[in-house]
Coordinates of N, CA and C in Angstrom, one line a residue:
Chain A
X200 N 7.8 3.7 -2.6 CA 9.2 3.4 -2.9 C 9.7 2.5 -1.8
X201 N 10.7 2.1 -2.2 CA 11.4 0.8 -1.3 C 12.1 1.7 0.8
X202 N 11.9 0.7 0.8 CA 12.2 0.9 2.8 C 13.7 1.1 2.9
X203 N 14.0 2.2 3.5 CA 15.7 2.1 4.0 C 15.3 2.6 5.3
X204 N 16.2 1.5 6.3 CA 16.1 1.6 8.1 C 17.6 2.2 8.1
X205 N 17.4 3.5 9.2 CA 19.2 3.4 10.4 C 18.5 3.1 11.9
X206 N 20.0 3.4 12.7 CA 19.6 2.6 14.0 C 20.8 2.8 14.4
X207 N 20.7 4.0 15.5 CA 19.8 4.3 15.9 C 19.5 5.4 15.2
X208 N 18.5 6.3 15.5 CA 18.0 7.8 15.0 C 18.7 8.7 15.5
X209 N 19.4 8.4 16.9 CA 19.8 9.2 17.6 C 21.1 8.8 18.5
X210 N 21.9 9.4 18.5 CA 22.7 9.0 19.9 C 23.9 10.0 20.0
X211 N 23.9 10.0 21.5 CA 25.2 10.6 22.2 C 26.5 9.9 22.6
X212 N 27.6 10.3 22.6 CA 28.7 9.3 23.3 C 29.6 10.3 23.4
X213 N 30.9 10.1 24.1 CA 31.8 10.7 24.7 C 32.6 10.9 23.8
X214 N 33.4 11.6 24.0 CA 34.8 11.7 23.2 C 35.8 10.5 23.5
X215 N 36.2 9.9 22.2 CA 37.1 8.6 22.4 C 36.5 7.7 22.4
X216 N 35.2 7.4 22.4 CA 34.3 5.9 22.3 C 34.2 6.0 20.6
X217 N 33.7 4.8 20.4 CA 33.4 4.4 18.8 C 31.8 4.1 18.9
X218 N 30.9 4.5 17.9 CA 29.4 4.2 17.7 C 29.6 3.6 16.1
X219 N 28.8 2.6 16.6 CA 28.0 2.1 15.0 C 26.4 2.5 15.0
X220 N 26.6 2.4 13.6 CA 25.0 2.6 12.6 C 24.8 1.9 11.6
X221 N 23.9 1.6 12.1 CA 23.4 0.4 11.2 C 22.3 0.6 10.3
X222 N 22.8 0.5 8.9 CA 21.4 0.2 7.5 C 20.8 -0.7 7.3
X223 N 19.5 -0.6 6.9 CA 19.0 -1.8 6.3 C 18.1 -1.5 5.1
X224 N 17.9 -2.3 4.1 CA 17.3 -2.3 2.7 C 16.2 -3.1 3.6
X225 N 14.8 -3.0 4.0 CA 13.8 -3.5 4.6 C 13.0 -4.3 3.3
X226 N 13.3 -4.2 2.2 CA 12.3 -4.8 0.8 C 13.0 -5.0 -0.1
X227 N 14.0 -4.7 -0.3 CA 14.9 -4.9 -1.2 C 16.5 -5.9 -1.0
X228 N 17.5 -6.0 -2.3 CA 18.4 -6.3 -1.9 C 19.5 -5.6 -2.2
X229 N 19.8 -4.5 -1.2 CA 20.7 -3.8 -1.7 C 22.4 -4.0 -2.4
X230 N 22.6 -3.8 -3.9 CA 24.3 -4.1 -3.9 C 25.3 -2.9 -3.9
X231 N 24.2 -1.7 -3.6 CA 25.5 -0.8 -3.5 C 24.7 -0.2 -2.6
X232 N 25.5 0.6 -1.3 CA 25.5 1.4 -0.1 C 26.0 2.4 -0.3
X233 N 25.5 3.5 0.1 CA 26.2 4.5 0.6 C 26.3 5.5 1.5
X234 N 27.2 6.3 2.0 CA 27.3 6.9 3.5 C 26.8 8.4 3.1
X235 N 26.2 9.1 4.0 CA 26.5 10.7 3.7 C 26.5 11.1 5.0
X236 N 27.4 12.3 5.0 CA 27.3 13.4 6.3 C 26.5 14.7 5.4
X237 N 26.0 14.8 6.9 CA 25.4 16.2 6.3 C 25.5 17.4 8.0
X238 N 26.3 18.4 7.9 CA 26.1 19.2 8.8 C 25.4 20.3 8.7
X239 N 24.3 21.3 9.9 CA 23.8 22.0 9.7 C 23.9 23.2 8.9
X240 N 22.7 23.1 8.2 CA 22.7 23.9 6.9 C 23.1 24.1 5.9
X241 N 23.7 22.2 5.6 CA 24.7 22.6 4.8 C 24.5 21.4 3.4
X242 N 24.6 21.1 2.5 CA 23.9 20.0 2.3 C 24.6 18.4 2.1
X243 N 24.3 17.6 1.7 CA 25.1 15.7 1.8 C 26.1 15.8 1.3
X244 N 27.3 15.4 2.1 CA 28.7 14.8 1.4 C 29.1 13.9 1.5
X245 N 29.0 13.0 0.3 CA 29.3 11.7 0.1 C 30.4 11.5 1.1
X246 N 30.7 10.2 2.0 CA 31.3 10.0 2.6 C 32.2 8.7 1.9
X247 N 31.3 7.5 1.5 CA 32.0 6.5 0.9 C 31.2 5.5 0.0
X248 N 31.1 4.9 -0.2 CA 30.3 3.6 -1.6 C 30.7 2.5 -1.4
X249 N 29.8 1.6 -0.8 CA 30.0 0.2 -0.7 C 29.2 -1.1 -1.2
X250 N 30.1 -1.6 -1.8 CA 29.2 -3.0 -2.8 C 29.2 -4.2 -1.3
X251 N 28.4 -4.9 -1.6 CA 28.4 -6.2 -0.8 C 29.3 -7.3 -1.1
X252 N 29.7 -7.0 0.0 CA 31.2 -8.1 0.2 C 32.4 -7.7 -0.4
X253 N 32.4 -6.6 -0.5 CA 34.2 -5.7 -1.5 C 33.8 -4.5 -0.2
X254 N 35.3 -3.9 -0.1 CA 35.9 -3.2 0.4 C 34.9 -1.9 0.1
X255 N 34.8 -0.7 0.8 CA 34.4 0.7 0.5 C 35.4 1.5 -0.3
X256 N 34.7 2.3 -1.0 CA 35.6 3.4 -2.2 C 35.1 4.2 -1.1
X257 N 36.1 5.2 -0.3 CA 36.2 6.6 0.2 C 36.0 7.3 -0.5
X258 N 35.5 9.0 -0.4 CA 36.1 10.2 -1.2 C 36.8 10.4 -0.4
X259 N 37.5 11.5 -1.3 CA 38.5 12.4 -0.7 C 38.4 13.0 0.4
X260 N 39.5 13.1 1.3 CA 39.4 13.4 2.1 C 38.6 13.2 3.7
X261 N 38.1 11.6 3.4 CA 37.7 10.8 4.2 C 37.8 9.9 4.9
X262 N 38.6 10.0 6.2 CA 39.4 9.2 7.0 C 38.6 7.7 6.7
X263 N 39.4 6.4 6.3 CA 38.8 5.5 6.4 C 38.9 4.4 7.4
X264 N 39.9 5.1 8.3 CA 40.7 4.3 9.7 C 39.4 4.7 10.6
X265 N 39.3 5.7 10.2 CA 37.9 6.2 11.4 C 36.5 5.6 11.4
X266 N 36.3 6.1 9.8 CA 34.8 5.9 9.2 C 35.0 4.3 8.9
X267 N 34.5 3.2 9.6 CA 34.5 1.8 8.8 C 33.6 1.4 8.2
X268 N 33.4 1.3 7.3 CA 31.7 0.8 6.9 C 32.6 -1.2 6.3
X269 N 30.6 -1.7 6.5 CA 30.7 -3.2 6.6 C 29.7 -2.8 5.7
X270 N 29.7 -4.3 4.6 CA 28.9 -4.5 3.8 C 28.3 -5.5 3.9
X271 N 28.2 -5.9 4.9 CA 28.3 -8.0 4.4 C 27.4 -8.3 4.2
X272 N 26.0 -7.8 3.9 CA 24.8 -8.9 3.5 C 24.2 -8.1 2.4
X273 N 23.3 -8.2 1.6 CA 23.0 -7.8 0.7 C 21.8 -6.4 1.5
X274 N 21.6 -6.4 2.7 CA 20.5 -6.0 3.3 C 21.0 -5.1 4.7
X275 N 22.5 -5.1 4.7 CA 22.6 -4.7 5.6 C 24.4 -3.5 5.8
X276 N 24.4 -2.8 5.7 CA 26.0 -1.9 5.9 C 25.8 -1.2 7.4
X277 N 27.1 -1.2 7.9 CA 27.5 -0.3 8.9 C 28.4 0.5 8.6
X278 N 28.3 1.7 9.7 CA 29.5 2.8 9.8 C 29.9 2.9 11.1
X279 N 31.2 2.5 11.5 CA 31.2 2.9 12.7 C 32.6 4.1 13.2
X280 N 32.2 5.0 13.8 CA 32.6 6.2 13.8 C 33.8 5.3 14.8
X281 N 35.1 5.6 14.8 CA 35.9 5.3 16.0 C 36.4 6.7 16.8
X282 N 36.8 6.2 18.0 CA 37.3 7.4 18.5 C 36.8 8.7 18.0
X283 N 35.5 8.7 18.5 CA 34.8 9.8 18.2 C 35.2 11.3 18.8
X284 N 35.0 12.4 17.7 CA 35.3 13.6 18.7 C 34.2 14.5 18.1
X285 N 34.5 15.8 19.0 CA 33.0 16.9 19.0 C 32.6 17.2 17.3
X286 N 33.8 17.3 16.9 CA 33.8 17.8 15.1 C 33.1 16.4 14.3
X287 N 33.3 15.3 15.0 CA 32.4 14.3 14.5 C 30.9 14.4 14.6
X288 N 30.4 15.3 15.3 CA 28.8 15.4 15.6 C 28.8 15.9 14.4
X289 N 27.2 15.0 13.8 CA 26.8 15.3 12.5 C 25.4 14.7 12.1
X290 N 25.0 14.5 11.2 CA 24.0 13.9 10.5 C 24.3 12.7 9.9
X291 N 24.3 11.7 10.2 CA 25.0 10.5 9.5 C 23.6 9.9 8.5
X292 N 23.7 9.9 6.8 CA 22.1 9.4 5.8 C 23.0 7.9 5.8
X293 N 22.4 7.2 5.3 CA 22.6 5.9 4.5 C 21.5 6.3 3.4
X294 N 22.4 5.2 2.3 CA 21.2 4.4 0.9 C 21.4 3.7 0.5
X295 N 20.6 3.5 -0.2 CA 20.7 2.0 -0.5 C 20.4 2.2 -2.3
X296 N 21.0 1.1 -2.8 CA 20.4 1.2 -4.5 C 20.1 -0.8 -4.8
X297 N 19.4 -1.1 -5.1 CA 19.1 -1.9 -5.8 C 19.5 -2.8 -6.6
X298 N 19.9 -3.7 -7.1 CA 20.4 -4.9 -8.2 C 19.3 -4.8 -9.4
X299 N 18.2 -4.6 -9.3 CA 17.4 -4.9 -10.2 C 16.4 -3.4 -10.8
X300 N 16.5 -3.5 -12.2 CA 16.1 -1.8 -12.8 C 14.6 -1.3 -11.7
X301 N 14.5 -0.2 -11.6 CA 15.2 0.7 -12.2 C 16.5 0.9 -11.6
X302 N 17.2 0.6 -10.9 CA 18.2 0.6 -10.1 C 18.3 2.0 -9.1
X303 N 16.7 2.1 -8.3 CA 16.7 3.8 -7.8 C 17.4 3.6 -6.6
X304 N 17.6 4.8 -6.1 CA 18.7 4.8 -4.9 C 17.4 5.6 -3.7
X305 N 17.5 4.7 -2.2 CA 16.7 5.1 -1.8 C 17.2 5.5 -0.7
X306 N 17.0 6.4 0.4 CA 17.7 7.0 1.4 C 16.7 6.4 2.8
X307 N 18.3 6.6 4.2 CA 17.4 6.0 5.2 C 17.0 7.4 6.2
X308 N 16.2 7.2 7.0 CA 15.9 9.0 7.7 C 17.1 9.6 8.4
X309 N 18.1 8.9 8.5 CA 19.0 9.5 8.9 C 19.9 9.4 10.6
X310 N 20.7 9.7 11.1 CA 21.1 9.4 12.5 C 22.3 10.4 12.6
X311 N 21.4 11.6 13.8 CA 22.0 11.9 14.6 C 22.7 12.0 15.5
X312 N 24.1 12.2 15.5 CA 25.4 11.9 16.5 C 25.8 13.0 17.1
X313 N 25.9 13.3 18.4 CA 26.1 13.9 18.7 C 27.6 13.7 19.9
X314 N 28.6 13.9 20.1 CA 29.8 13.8 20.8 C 30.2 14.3 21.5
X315 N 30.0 14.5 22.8 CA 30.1 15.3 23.9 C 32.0 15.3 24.7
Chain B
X99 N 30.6 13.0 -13.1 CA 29.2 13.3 -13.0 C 28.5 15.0 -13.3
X100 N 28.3 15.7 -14.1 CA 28.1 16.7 -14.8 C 27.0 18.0 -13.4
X101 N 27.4 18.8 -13.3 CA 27.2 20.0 -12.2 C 25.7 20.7 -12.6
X102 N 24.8 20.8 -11.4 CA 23.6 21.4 -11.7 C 23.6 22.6 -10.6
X103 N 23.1 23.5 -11.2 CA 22.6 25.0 -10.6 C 21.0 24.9 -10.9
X104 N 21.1 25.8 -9.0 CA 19.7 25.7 -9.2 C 19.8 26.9 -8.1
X105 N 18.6 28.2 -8.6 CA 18.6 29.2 -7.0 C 18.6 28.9 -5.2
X106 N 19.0 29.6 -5.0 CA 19.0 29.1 -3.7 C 17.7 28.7 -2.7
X107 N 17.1 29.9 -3.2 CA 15.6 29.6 -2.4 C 14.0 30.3 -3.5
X108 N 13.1 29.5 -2.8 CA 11.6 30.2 -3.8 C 10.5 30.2 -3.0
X109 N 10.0 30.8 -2.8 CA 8.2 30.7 -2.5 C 7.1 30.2 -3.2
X110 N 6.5 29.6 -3.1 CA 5.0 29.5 -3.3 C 3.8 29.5 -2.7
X111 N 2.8 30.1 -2.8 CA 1.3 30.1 -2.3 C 1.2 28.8 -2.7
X112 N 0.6 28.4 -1.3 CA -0.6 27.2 -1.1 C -1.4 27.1 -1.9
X113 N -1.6 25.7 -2.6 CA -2.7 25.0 -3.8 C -2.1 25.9 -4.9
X114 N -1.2 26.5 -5.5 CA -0.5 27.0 -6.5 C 0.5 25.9 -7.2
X115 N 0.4 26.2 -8.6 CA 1.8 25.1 -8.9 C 3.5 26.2 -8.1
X116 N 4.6 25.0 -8.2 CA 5.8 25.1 -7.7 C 6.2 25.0 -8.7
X117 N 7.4 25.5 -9.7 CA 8.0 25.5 -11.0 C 9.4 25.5 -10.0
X118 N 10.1 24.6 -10.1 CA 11.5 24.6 -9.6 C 12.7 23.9 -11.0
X119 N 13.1 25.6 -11.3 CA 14.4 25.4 -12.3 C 15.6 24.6 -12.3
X120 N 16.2 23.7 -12.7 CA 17.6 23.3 -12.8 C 18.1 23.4 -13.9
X121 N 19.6 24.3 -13.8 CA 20.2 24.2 -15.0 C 21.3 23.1 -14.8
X122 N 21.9 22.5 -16.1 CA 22.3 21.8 -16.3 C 23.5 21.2 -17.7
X123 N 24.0 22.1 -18.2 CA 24.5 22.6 -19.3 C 25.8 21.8 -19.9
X124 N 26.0 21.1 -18.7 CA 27.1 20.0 -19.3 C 27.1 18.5 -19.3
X125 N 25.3 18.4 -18.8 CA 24.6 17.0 -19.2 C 25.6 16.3 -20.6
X126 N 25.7 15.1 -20.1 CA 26.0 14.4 -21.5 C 25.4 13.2 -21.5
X127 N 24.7 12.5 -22.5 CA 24.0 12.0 -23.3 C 23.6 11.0 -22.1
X128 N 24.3 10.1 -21.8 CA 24.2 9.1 -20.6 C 23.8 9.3 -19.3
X129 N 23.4 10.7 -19.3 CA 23.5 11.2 -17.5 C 21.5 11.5 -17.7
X130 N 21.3 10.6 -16.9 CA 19.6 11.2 -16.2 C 19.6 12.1 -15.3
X131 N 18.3 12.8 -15.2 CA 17.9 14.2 -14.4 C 17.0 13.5 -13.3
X132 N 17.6 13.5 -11.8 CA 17.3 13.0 -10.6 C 16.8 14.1 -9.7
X133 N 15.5 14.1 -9.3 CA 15.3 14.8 -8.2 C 14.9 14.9 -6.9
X134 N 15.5 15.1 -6.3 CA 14.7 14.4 -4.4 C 14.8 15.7 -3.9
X135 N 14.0 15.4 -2.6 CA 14.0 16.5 -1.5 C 14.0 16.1 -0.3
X136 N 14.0 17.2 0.4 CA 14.7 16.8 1.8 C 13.9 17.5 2.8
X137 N 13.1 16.8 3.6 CA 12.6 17.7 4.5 C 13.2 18.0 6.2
X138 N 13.1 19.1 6.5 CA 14.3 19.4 7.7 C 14.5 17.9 8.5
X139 N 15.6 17.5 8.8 CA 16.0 16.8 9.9 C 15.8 15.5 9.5
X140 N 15.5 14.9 8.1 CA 15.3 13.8 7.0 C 15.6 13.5 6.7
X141 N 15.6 12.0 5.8 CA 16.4 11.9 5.2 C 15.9 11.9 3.4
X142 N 16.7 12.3 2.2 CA 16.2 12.8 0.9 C 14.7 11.4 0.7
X143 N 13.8 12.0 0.0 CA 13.3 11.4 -0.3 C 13.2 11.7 -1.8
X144 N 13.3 10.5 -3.0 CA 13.0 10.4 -4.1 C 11.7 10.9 -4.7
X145 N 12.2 11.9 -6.2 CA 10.6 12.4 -6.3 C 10.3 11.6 -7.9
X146 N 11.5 12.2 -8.9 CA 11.0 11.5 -10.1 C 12.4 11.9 -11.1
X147 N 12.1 11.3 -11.7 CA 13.7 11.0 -12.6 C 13.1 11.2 -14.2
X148 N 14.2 11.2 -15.4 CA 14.0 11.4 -16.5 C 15.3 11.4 -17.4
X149 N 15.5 11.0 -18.5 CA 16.4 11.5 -19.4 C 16.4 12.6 -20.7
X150 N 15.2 12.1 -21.5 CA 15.3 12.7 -22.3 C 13.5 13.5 -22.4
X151 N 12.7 12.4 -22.0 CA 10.9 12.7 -22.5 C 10.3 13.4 -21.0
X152 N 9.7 13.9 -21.3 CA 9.0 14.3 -19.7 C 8.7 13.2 -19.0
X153 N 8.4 13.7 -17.5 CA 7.9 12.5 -17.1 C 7.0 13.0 -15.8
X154 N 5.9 11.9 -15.6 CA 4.8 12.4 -14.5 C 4.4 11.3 -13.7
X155 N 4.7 11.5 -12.8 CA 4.1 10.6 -11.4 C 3.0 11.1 -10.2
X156 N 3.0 10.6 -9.6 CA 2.2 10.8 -8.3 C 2.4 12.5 -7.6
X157 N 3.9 12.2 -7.6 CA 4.3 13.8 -6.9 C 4.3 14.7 -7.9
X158 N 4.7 15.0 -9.2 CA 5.4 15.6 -9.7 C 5.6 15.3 -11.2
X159 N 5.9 16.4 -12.1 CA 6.5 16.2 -13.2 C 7.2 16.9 -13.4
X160 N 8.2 16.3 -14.4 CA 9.6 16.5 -15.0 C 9.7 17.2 -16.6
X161 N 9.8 18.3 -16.2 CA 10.2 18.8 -17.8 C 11.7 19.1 -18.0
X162 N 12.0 18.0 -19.2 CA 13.5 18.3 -19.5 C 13.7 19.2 -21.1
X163 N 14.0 20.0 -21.3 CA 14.6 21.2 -22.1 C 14.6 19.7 -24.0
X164 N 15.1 20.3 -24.8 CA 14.8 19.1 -26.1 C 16.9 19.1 -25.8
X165 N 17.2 20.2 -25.6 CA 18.7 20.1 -25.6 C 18.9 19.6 -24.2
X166 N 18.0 19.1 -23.5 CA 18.6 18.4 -22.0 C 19.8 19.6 -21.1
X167 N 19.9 20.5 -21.4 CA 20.5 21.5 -20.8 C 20.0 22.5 -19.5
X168 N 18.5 21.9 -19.2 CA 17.9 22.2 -17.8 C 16.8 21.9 -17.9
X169 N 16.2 21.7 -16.8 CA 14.7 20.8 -16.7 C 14.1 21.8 -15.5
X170 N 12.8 21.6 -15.1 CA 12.1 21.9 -14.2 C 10.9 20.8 -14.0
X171 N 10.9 20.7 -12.5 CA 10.2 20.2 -11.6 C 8.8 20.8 -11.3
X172 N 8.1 20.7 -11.8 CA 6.7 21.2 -11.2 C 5.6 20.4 -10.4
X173 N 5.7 21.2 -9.0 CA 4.6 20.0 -7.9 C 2.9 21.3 -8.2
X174 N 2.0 20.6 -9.0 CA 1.0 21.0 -9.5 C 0.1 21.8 -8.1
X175 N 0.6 21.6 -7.2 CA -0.6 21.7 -6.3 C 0.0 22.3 -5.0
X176 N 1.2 22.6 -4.4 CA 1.8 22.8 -3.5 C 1.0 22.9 -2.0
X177 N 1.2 21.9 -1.0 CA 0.7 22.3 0.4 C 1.9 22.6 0.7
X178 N 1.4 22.9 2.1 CA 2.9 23.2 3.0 C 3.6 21.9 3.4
X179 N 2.8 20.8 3.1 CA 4.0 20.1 3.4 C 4.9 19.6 2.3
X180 N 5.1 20.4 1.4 CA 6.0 20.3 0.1 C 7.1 21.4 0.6
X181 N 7.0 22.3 1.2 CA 8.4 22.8 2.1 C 9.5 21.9 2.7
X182 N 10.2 22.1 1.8 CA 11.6 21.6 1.7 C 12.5 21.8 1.0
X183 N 14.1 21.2 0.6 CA 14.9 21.4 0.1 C 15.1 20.5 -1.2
X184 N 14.8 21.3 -2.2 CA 14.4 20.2 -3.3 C 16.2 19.9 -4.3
X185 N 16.9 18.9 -4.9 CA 17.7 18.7 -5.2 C 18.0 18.2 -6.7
X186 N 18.5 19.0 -7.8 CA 18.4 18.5 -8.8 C 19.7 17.8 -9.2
X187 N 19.8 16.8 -9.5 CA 21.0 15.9 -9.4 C 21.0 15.1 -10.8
X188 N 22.2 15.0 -11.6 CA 22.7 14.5 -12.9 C 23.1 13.0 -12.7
X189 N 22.6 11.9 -13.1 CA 23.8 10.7 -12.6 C 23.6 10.0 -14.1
X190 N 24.8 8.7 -14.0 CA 24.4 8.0 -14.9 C 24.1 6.7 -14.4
X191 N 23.1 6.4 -15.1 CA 22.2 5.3 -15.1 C 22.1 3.8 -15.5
X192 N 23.3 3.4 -15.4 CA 23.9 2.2 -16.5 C 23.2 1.0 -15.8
X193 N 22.6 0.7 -14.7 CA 22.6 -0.4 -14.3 C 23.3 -1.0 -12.9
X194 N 23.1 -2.2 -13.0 CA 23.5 -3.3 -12.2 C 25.2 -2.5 -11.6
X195 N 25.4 -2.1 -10.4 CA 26.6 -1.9 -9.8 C 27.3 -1.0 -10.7
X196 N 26.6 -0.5 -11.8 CA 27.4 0.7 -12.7 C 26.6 2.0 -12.7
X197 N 25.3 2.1 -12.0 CA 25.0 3.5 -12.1 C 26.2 4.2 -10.9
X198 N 25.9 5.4 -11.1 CA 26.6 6.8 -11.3 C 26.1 7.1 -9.4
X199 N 27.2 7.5 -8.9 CA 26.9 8.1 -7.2 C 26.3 9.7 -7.4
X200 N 25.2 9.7 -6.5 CA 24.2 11.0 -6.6 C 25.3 11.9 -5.1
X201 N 25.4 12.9 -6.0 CA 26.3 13.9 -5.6 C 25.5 15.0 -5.8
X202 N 25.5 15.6 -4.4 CA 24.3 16.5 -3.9 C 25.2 18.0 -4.2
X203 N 24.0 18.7 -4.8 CA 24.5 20.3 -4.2 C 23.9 21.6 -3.4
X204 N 24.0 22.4 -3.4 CA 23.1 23.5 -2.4 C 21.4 23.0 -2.8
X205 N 20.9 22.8 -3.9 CA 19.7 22.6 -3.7 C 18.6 24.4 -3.7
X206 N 17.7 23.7 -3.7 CA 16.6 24.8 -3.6 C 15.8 24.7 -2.4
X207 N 15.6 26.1 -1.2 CA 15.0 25.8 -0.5 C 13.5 26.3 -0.9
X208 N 12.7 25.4 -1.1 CA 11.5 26.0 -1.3 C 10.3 25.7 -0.2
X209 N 9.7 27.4 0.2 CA 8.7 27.4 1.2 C 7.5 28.0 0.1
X210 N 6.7 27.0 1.1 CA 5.5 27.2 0.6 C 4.5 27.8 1.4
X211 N 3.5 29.0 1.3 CA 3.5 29.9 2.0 C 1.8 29.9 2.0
X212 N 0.9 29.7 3.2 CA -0.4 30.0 3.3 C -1.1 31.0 1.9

């Protein structure tokens, strides 16, 4: 199946700092992105849906001042957490879906955040 | 996007098939049967999809019901490293920037057991 990269796998930061994460479609050209949290034991909540080069669709109840995601290349979305706090430690997935059939959606391993 | 049930957890013996149930009862016509899994600390990996005909790949085959009202997953051969959280997910399939966002639910945890 097709390559989805994040970046980092891992990271810590303070309370009140902002972290980005970065996706990448490594083989493909991704036109639609998308975010998920997932906290322990619990399973993926869509976070938001982003086409390349248009704005993100939030769900509900998804601060979008905080969560920014960037779309800009066909190969590439960010999220970046702002003003991060402890309740923000999570599991951050990305995926990616394709322009061309079958149009599968493929996920990236994921990045751990942790906010001290 | 139409709601799937599926038990919470299953066992299988090693080199045994794995029969993993999804119901699915308010499927409508346009929605395909998605399934990935997840292994601890991962991120989902894609297993095999279907609408209406069975279907068989590498990992796995897909049996969907003739009323498309629940399907089952069967991994013919189960090792341990098929322990995971397997997810049966409804989307629609339209294409180019119109398929359907995969909306996850509790899932099945299935261990597979020496």
């Amino acid at each position: 199946g097709a390559v989805v990269s994040q970046h980092p796998s891992w990271v810590i930061c303070k309370s009140g700092t902002s972290v980005k994460i970065e996706c990448r479609s490594l083989d493909f050209q991704a036109t639609t992105m998308f975010w998920y949290r997932q906290f322990p034991k619990q399973s993926l909540m869509l976070m938001a849906t982003s086409n390349e080069g248009s704005k993100a669709t939030y769900e509900q109840g998804v601060e979008k001042d905080k969560f920014l995601i960037n779309h800009a290349s066909l190969t590439l979305s960010t999220l970046t957490v702002t003003s991060a706090h402890p309740e923000d430690s999570s599991f951050y997935i990305c995926s990616a879906r394709g322009g061309t059939p079958p149009f599968e959606q493929y996920f990236g391993p994921g990045t751990r955040l942790t906010v001290t | 996007d139409a709601k799937t049930t599926q038990p919470p957890s299953m066992d299988c013996a090693e080199g045994r098939a794995a029969n993993l149930p999804c119901n699915h009862s308010t499927i409508s016509g346009n929605e395909y049967v998605y399934w990935y899994r997840q292994i601890h600390s991962q991120g989902p990996q894609y297993i095999i999809h279907g609408l209406k005909n069975n279907e068989t790949n590498e990992m796995a085959s897909l049996i969907i019901t003739e009323d498309r009202k629940s399907s089952t997953l069967i991994l013919p051969h189960a090792t341990l490293r098929d322990t995971a959280v397997y997810y049966c997910i409804v989307r629609v399939n339209r294409g180019y920037n119109q398929g359907g966002k995969l909306i996850f639910g509790q899932g099945t945890e299935l261990s597979v057991k020496p």
